[in-house]
Amino acid sequence: MNIAIIGSGLTGSLAALSLAKAGSRVDLYERLSDNELVNRDRTYAITHSSRKILQRVGIWSKLVDNLVPFKFLNVIDYELNKKVQFLVKDLSKEARKYSSIGWIAEHKSLMRTILESISEMDEINRIPTSVIPNTNNYDIVVVADGINSNIKKKLKTPSFTFNYDQVCITTKVLLRGAKSTEAFEILNSEGPFAVLPLGGDLFQIICSQSIKKGLYNISLPKSLFLDYLSTILPYGVEPDSIVDDPKSYPINFLLNYSMHSGKYIYLGETSHAFHPVAGQGLNLCWRDVESLTNLISSPIFNKSKFLLPFLYSCSRLFDILLISIITDSLVRYSRSNINLFFLPRYFVFFVLKKSNISRKFILNILTYGLQR
C-alpha cells in the first residue's frame, strides 16, 4: 500500500515507522528540519500501550535506558484530604513483569530515536514540504500535522472545540522528600497538578490553573514561585530549586466529528486534543497509530482500501470518547467546590481505597484505554 503522511512529529513519525514495518511504502511530508522537530521542551508519561507499539516497531530497547520508570502513582484530593496509591500489582499480569506503572520520557530522546530509525528504512521517503503534489498517487493520506492542521482546514472537517479557562504551567524542580520512583496527580480547586520523576531529585511539574492566576504565578521571581509550589506539593515534599524557567500554555479541547474525510485519515492531535490531566495525550495518539497499522496489516481490510478510513474511524471511536470523558470529568471534579458533590467524591475514594478490583479497572483503563 502506498501511503502519504503529512507531519512528522512524534505521532506522524511513529506512524511512518509502524506502517513501513507493516509492509507499506511511505512518503513522509514535513516542512520543519530535524533540529526543529527534536528541540522541543516537553515531557510525556508513557504507558504500557505505548510500550507495546514501541516494542513492535523495534525501538523500545533503544529508548528504555533514557526513560524514567515510576512504580507508584499517588492520586490526592486536597479538598477531601484523601489519597489513593496505585501500584505495579494493580496492572495486568502481562504488564507487571516490567515492574513499572509507566515511564517518563523527554521529547528530545523520543523524537531523535524515532527519526534515526526512520533514516534506516528504505521504505520511507522523507520529503521536505507539507504539500502533496498529487494525492492520486496514494491509497490513503494520513494527516498528522497537529491541532492547527492546515489540511483539515482546507478540507473543512468539522470539530467540537473549546478552550478551558485555564493555562498549563510546566517547569523542572529539584525536590526533597519524594521518591525517584513515584508520581503524583493532585486534584485541587485550582485544577490538576502533576509531579513526574525525571531521575534522582529532579521532577517535572505540570499544573493547570485559571488564566489570571497562572499568568500571575509565572511572572513571580523564582523564590516566590517556589513558595507557591510548597503550598501545593504533598506533605513532606519540599521544593529546593527551579531548574528551568516556568512556561505556560493554553489548554484546548478538540474532537473531530469524523476521523476521516475521503481517503484522508486524521491521526493524533489532528483529530483529538484533551486536557493534560492523567497524561493521556501521547498515549492516545500512539494508539491511533496501532489501530491504523493493525487494519492495514489485515489481509481482509487491505483489499478494501476504500473502506479503510471508515473502518479506522470506527476502531478509534470508543477509546477516544472514553478518554475525552475521563479527562474532562477529572478537571471538573477537581475544581468543583459544591458541597453536594463531596459525598460522591468521598465514595469514589473509599471504593478505590478498599477495592483492589476497582483500582485495577481504573489503572488499566488509563494504561490501555479500550485497546488491548
PDB file of N, CA, C and O in Angstrom, residues 162-205:
ATOM      1  N   PHE A 162     -13.343  23.761  22.299  1.00  0.00           N
ATOM      2  CA  PHE A 162     -13.481  24.873  23.233  1.00  0.00           C
ATOM      3  C   PHE A 162     -12.164  25.043  23.974  1.00  0.00           C
ATOM      4  O   PHE A 162     -11.315  24.134  24.006  1.00  0.00           O
ATOM      5  N   ASN A 163     -11.965  26.201  24.552  1.00  0.00           N
ATOM      6  CA  ASN A 163     -10.767  26.497  25.335  1.00  0.00           C
ATOM      7  C   ASN A 163     -11.119  26.448  26.814  1.00  0.00           C
ATOM      8  O   ASN A 163     -12.098  27.072  27.241  1.00  0.00           O
ATOM      9  N   TYR A 164     -10.334  25.703  27.585  1.00  0.00           N
ATOM     10  CA  TYR A 164     -10.505  25.735  29.031  1.00  0.00           C
ATOM     11  C   TYR A 164     -10.118  27.124  29.546  1.00  0.00           C
ATOM     12  O   TYR A 164      -9.238  27.775  28.975  1.00  0.00           O
ATOM     13  N   ASP A 165     -10.774  27.543  30.626  1.00  0.00           N
ATOM     14  CA  ASP A 165     -10.425  28.836  31.225  1.00  0.00           C
ATOM     15  C   ASP A 165      -9.217  28.651  32.141  1.00  0.00           C
ATOM     16  O   ASP A 165      -9.186  29.144  33.273  1.00  0.00           O
ATOM     17  N   GLN A 166      -8.222  27.949  31.634  1.00  0.00           N
ATOM     18  CA  GLN A 166      -7.021  27.623  32.380  1.00  0.00           C
ATOM     19  C   GLN A 166      -5.796  27.715  31.481  1.00  0.00           C
ATOM     20  O   GLN A 166      -5.908  27.695  30.253  1.00  0.00           O
ATOM     21  N   VAL A 167      -4.627  27.822  32.110  1.00  0.00           N
ATOM     22  CA  VAL A 167      -3.361  27.640  31.415  1.00  0.00           C
ATOM     23  C   VAL A 167      -2.624  26.488  32.087  1.00  0.00           C
ATOM     24  O   VAL A 167      -2.875  26.164  33.247  1.00  0.00           O
ATOM     25  N   CYS A 168      -1.742  25.868  31.339  1.00  0.00           N
ATOM     26  CA  CYS A 168      -0.898  24.793  31.868  1.00  0.00           C
ATOM     27  C   CYS A 168       0.504  25.366  32.094  1.00  0.00           C
ATOM     28  O   CYS A 168       1.089  25.955  31.177  1.00  0.00           O
ATOM     29  N   ILE A 169       0.995  25.217  33.303  1.00  0.00           N
ATOM     30  CA  ILE A 169       2.337  25.697  33.650  1.00  0.00           C
ATOM     31  C   ILE A 169       3.251  24.496  33.847  1.00  0.00           C
ATOM     32  O   ILE A 169       2.896  23.549  34.557  1.00  0.00           O
ATOM     33  N   THR A 170       4.409  24.523  33.222  1.00  0.00           N
ATOM     34  CA  THR A 170       5.365  23.426  33.361  1.00  0.00           C
ATOM     35  C   THR A 170       6.733  23.980  33.767  1.00  0.00           C
ATOM     36  O   THR A 170       7.136  25.063  33.329  1.00  0.00           O
ATOM     37  N   THR A 171       7.417  23.233  34.591  1.00  0.00           N
ATOM     38  CA  THR A 171       8.781  23.575  34.979  1.00  0.00           C
ATOM     39  C   THR A 171       9.447  22.361  35.610  1.00  0.00           C
ATOM     40  O   THR A 171       8.765  21.431  36.062  1.00  0.00           O
ATOM     41  N   LYS A 172      10.760  22.354  35.625  1.00  0.00           N
ATOM     42  CA  LYS A 172      11.532  21.291  36.275  1.00  0.00           C
ATOM     43  C   LYS A 172      12.043  21.814  37.616  1.00  0.00           C
ATOM     44  O   LYS A 172      12.567  22.926  37.701  1.00  0.00           O
ATOM     45  N   VAL A 173      11.892  20.976  38.647  1.00  0.00           N
ATOM     46  CA  VAL A 173      12.201  21.397  40.009  1.00  0.00           C
ATOM     47  C   VAL A 173      12.964  20.287  40.735  1.00  0.00           C
ATOM     48  O   VAL A 173      12.684  19.102  40.535  1.00  0.00           O
ATOM     49  N   LEU A 174      13.911  20.671  41.571  1.00  0.00           N
ATOM     50  CA  LEU A 174      14.571  19.728  42.475  1.00  0.00           C
ATOM     51  C   LEU A 174      13.750  19.651  43.757  1.00  0.00           C
ATOM     52  O   LEU A 174      13.447  20.684  44.371  1.00  0.00           O
ATOM     53  N   LEU A 175      13.374  18.419  44.163  1.00  0.00           N
ATOM     54  CA  LEU A 175      12.508  18.222  45.319  1.00  0.00           C
ATOM     55  C   LEU A 175      13.201  17.372  46.377  1.00  0.00           C
ATOM     56  O   LEU A 175      13.982  16.474  46.056  1.00  0.00           O
ATOM     57  N   ARG A 176      12.875  17.668  47.622  1.00  0.00           N
ATOM     58  CA  ARG A 176      13.288  16.832  48.750  1.00  0.00           C
ATOM     59  C   ARG A 176      12.077  16.089  49.291  1.00  0.00           C
ATOM     60  O   ARG A 176      10.974  16.642  49.352  1.00  0.00           O
ATOM     61  N   GLY A 177      12.264  14.822  49.652  1.00  0.00           N
ATOM     62  CA  GLY A 177      11.199  14.073  50.300  1.00  0.00           C
ATOM     63  C   GLY A 177      10.348  13.231  49.376  1.00  0.00           C
ATOM     64  O   GLY A 177       9.471  12.497  49.831  1.00  0.00           O
ATOM     65  N   ALA A 178      10.589  13.300  48.069  1.00  0.00           N
ATOM     66  CA  ALA A 178       9.839  12.486  47.104  1.00  0.00           C
ATOM     67  C   ALA A 178      10.726  11.358  46.590  1.00  0.00           C
ATOM     68  O   ALA A 178      11.916  11.550  46.326  1.00  0.00           O
ATOM     69  N   LYS A 179      10.153  10.166  46.462  1.00  0.00           N
ATOM     70  CA  LYS A 179      10.900   9.039  45.909  1.00  0.00           C
ATOM     71  C   LYS A 179      11.103   9.247  44.412  1.00  0.00           C
ATOM     72  O   LYS A 179      10.240   9.784  43.716  1.00  0.00           O
ATOM     73  N   SER A 180      12.226   8.772  43.911  1.00  0.00           N
ATOM     74  CA  SER A 180      12.528   8.922  42.477  1.00  0.00           C
ATOM     75  C   SER A 180      11.693   7.981  41.619  1.00  0.00           C
ATOM     76  O   SER A 180      11.755   8.037  40.397  1.00  0.00           O
ATOM     77  N   THR A 181      10.902   7.111  42.275  1.00  0.00           N
ATOM     78  CA  THR A 181      10.073   6.140  41.532  1.00  0.00           C
ATOM     79  C   THR A 181       8.582   6.398  41.728  1.00  0.00           C
ATOM     80  O   THR A 181       7.781   5.527  41.453  1.00  0.00           O
ATOM     81  N   GLU A 182       8.218   7.603  42.196  1.00  0.00           N
ATOM     82  CA  GLU A 182       6.800   7.870  42.398  1.00  0.00           C
ATOM     83  C   GLU A 182       6.369   9.124  41.661  1.00  0.00           C
ATOM     84  O   GLU A 182       7.139  10.067  41.471  1.00  0.00           O
ATOM     85  N   ALA A 183       5.106   9.088  41.212  1.00  0.00           N
ATOM     86  CA  ALA A 183       4.486  10.230  40.545  1.00  0.00           C
ATOM     87  C   ALA A 183       3.230  10.616  41.313  1.00  0.00           C
ATOM     88  O   ALA A 183       2.644   9.796  42.028  1.00  0.00           O
ATOM     89  N   PHE A 184       2.829  11.881  41.170  1.00  0.00           N
ATOM     90  CA  PHE A 184       1.656  12.383  41.871  1.00  0.00           C
ATOM     91  C   PHE A 184       0.685  13.012  40.870  1.00  0.00           C
ATOM     92  O   PHE A 184       1.108  13.682  39.921  1.00  0.00           O
ATOM     93  N   GLU A 185      -0.600  12.791  41.099  1.00  0.00           N
ATOM     94  CA  GLU A 185      -1.660  13.546  40.417  1.00  0.00           C
ATOM     95  C   GLU A 185      -2.510  14.141  41.529  1.00  0.00           C
ATOM     96  O   GLU A 185      -3.209  13.423  42.245  1.00  0.00           O
ATOM     97  N   ILE A 186      -2.412  15.457  41.706  1.00  0.00           N
ATOM     98  CA  ILE A 186      -3.077  16.147  42.806  1.00  0.00           C
ATOM     99  C   ILE A 186      -4.285  16.903  42.265  1.00  0.00           C
ATOM    100  O   ILE A 186      -4.168  17.682  41.315  1.00  0.00           O
ATOM    101  N   LEU A 187      -5.434  16.646  42.858  1.00  0.00           N
ATOM    102  CA  LEU A 187      -6.670  17.312  42.456  1.00  0.00           C
ATOM    103  C   LEU A 187      -6.996  18.375  43.487  1.00  0.00           C
ATOM    104  O   LEU A 187      -7.235  18.063  44.653  1.00  0.00           O
ATOM    105  N   ASN A 188      -6.967  19.630  43.058  1.00  0.00           N
ATOM    106  CA  ASN A 188      -7.292  20.716  43.972  1.00  0.00           C
ATOM    107  C   ASN A 188      -8.168  21.737  43.260  1.00  0.00           C
ATOM    108  O   ASN A 188      -8.396  21.643  42.047  1.00  0.00           O
ATOM    109  N   SER A 189      -8.651  22.727  43.982  1.00  0.00           N
ATOM    110  CA  SER A 189      -9.653  23.646  43.443  1.00  0.00           C
ATOM    111  C   SER A 189      -9.125  24.510  42.300  1.00  0.00           C
ATOM    112  O   SER A 189      -9.904  25.049  41.519  1.00  0.00           O
ATOM    113  N   GLU A 190      -7.795  24.630  42.173  1.00  0.00           N
ATOM    114  CA  GLU A 190      -7.234  25.391  41.055  1.00  0.00           C
ATOM    115  C   GLU A 190      -7.216  24.571  39.775  1.00  0.00           C
ATOM    116  O   GLU A 190      -7.252  25.117  38.665  1.00  0.00           O
ATOM    117  N   GLY A 191      -7.131  23.264  39.916  1.00  0.00           N
ATOM    118  CA  GLY A 191      -7.025  22.376  38.774  1.00  0.00           C
ATOM    119  C   GLY A 191      -6.029  21.272  39.056  1.00  0.00           C
ATOM    120  O   GLY A 191      -5.325  21.306  40.068  1.00  0.00           O
ATOM    121  N   PRO A 192      -5.923  20.265  38.184  1.00  0.00           N
ATOM    122  CA  PRO A 192      -4.989  19.155  38.407  1.00  0.00           C
ATOM    123  C   PRO A 192      -3.536  19.629  38.445  1.00  0.00           C
ATOM    124  O   PRO A 192      -3.140  20.560  37.745  1.00  0.00           O
ATOM    125  N   PHE A 193      -2.740  18.943  39.271  1.00  0.00           N
ATOM    126  CA  PHE A 193      -1.340  19.297  39.499  1.00  0.00           C
ATOM    127  C   PHE A 193      -0.543  17.995  39.490  1.00  0.00           C
ATOM    128  O   PHE A 193      -0.734  17.141  40.352  1.00  0.00           O
ATOM    129  N   ALA A 194       0.332  17.812  38.493  1.00  0.00           N
ATOM    130  CA  ALA A 194       1.086  16.569  38.349  1.00  0.00           C
ATOM    131  C   ALA A 194       2.550  16.776  38.712  1.00  0.00           C
ATOM    132  O   ALA A 194       3.137  17.826  38.421  1.00  0.00           O
ATOM    133  N   VAL A 195       3.131  15.769  39.361  1.00  0.00           N
ATOM    134  CA  VAL A 195       4.555  15.751  39.702  1.00  0.00           C
ATOM    135  C   VAL A 195       5.128  14.461  39.126  1.00  0.00           C
ATOM    136  O   VAL A 195       4.754  13.363  39.542  1.00  0.00           O
ATOM    137  N   LEU A 196       6.053  14.582  38.165  1.00  0.00           N
ATOM    138  CA  LEU A 196       6.573  13.430  37.437  1.00  0.00           C
ATOM    139  C   LEU A 196       8.078  13.295  37.653  1.00  0.00           C
ATOM    140  O   LEU A 196       8.820  14.278  37.504  1.00  0.00           O
ATOM    141  N   PRO A 197       8.558  12.099  37.983  1.00  0.00           N
ATOM    142  CA  PRO A 197      10.001  11.917  38.246  1.00  0.00           C
ATOM    143  C   PRO A 197      10.823  11.938  36.962  1.00  0.00           C
ATOM    144  O   PRO A 197      10.447  11.354  35.949  1.00  0.00           O
ATOM    145  N   LEU A 198      11.977  12.624  37.031  1.00  0.00           N
ATOM    146  CA  LEU A 198      12.893  12.690  35.893  1.00  0.00           C
ATOM    147  C   LEU A 198      14.251  12.082  36.226  1.00  0.00           C
ATOM    148  O   LEU A 198      15.194  12.192  35.454  1.00  0.00           O
ATOM    149  N   GLY A 199      14.343  11.438  37.396  1.00  0.00           N
ATOM    150  CA  GLY A 199      15.593  10.819  37.814  1.00  0.00           C
ATOM    151  C   GLY A 199      16.220  11.562  38.974  1.00  0.00           C
ATOM    152  O   GLY A 199      16.330  12.799  38.942  1.00  0.00           O
ATOM    153  N   GLY A 200      16.604  10.828  40.021  1.00  0.00           N
ATOM    154  CA  GLY A 200      17.187  11.452  41.196  1.00  0.00           C
ATOM    155  C   GLY A 200      16.189  12.373  41.890  1.00  0.00           C
ATOM    156  O   GLY A 200      15.038  12.002  42.115  1.00  0.00           O
ATOM    157  N   ASP A 201      16.633  13.600  42.192  1.00  0.00           N
ATOM    158  CA  ASP A 201      15.768  14.575  42.863  1.00  0.00           C
ATOM    159  C   ASP A 201      15.053  15.502  41.880  1.00  0.00           C
ATOM    160  O   ASP A 201      14.382  16.445  42.304  1.00  0.00           O
ATOM    161  N   LEU A 202      15.202  15.259  40.579  1.00  0.00           N
ATOM    162  CA  LEU A 202      14.614  16.134  39.562  1.00  0.00           C
ATOM    163  C   LEU A 202      13.211  15.664  39.198  1.00  0.00           C
ATOM    164  O   LEU A 202      12.995  14.479  38.927  1.00  0.00           O
ATOM    165  N   PHE A 203      12.263  16.606  39.180  1.00  0.00           N
ATOM    166  CA  PHE A 203      10.869  16.294  38.867  1.00  0.00           C
ATOM    167  C   PHE A 203      10.299  17.341  37.914  1.00  0.00           C
ATOM    168  O   PHE A 203      10.716  18.502  37.930  1.00  0.00           O
ATOM    169  N   GLN A 204       9.365  16.888  37.080  1.00  0.00           N
ATOM    170  CA  GLN A 204       8.623  17.787  36.193  1.00  0.00           C
ATOM    171  C   GLN A 204       7.309  18.144  36.870  1.00  0.00           C
ATOM    172  O   GLN A 204       6.556  17.269  37.293  1.00  0.00           O
ATOM    173  N   ILE A 205       7.044  19.444  36.964  1.00  0.00           N
ATOM    174  CA  ILE A 205       5.776  19.939  37.484  1.00  0.00           C
ATOM    175  C   ILE A 205       4.889  20.329  36.313  1.00  0.00           C
ATOM    176  O   ILE A 205       5.316  21.075  35.427  1.00  0.00           O
TER     177      ILE A 205
END
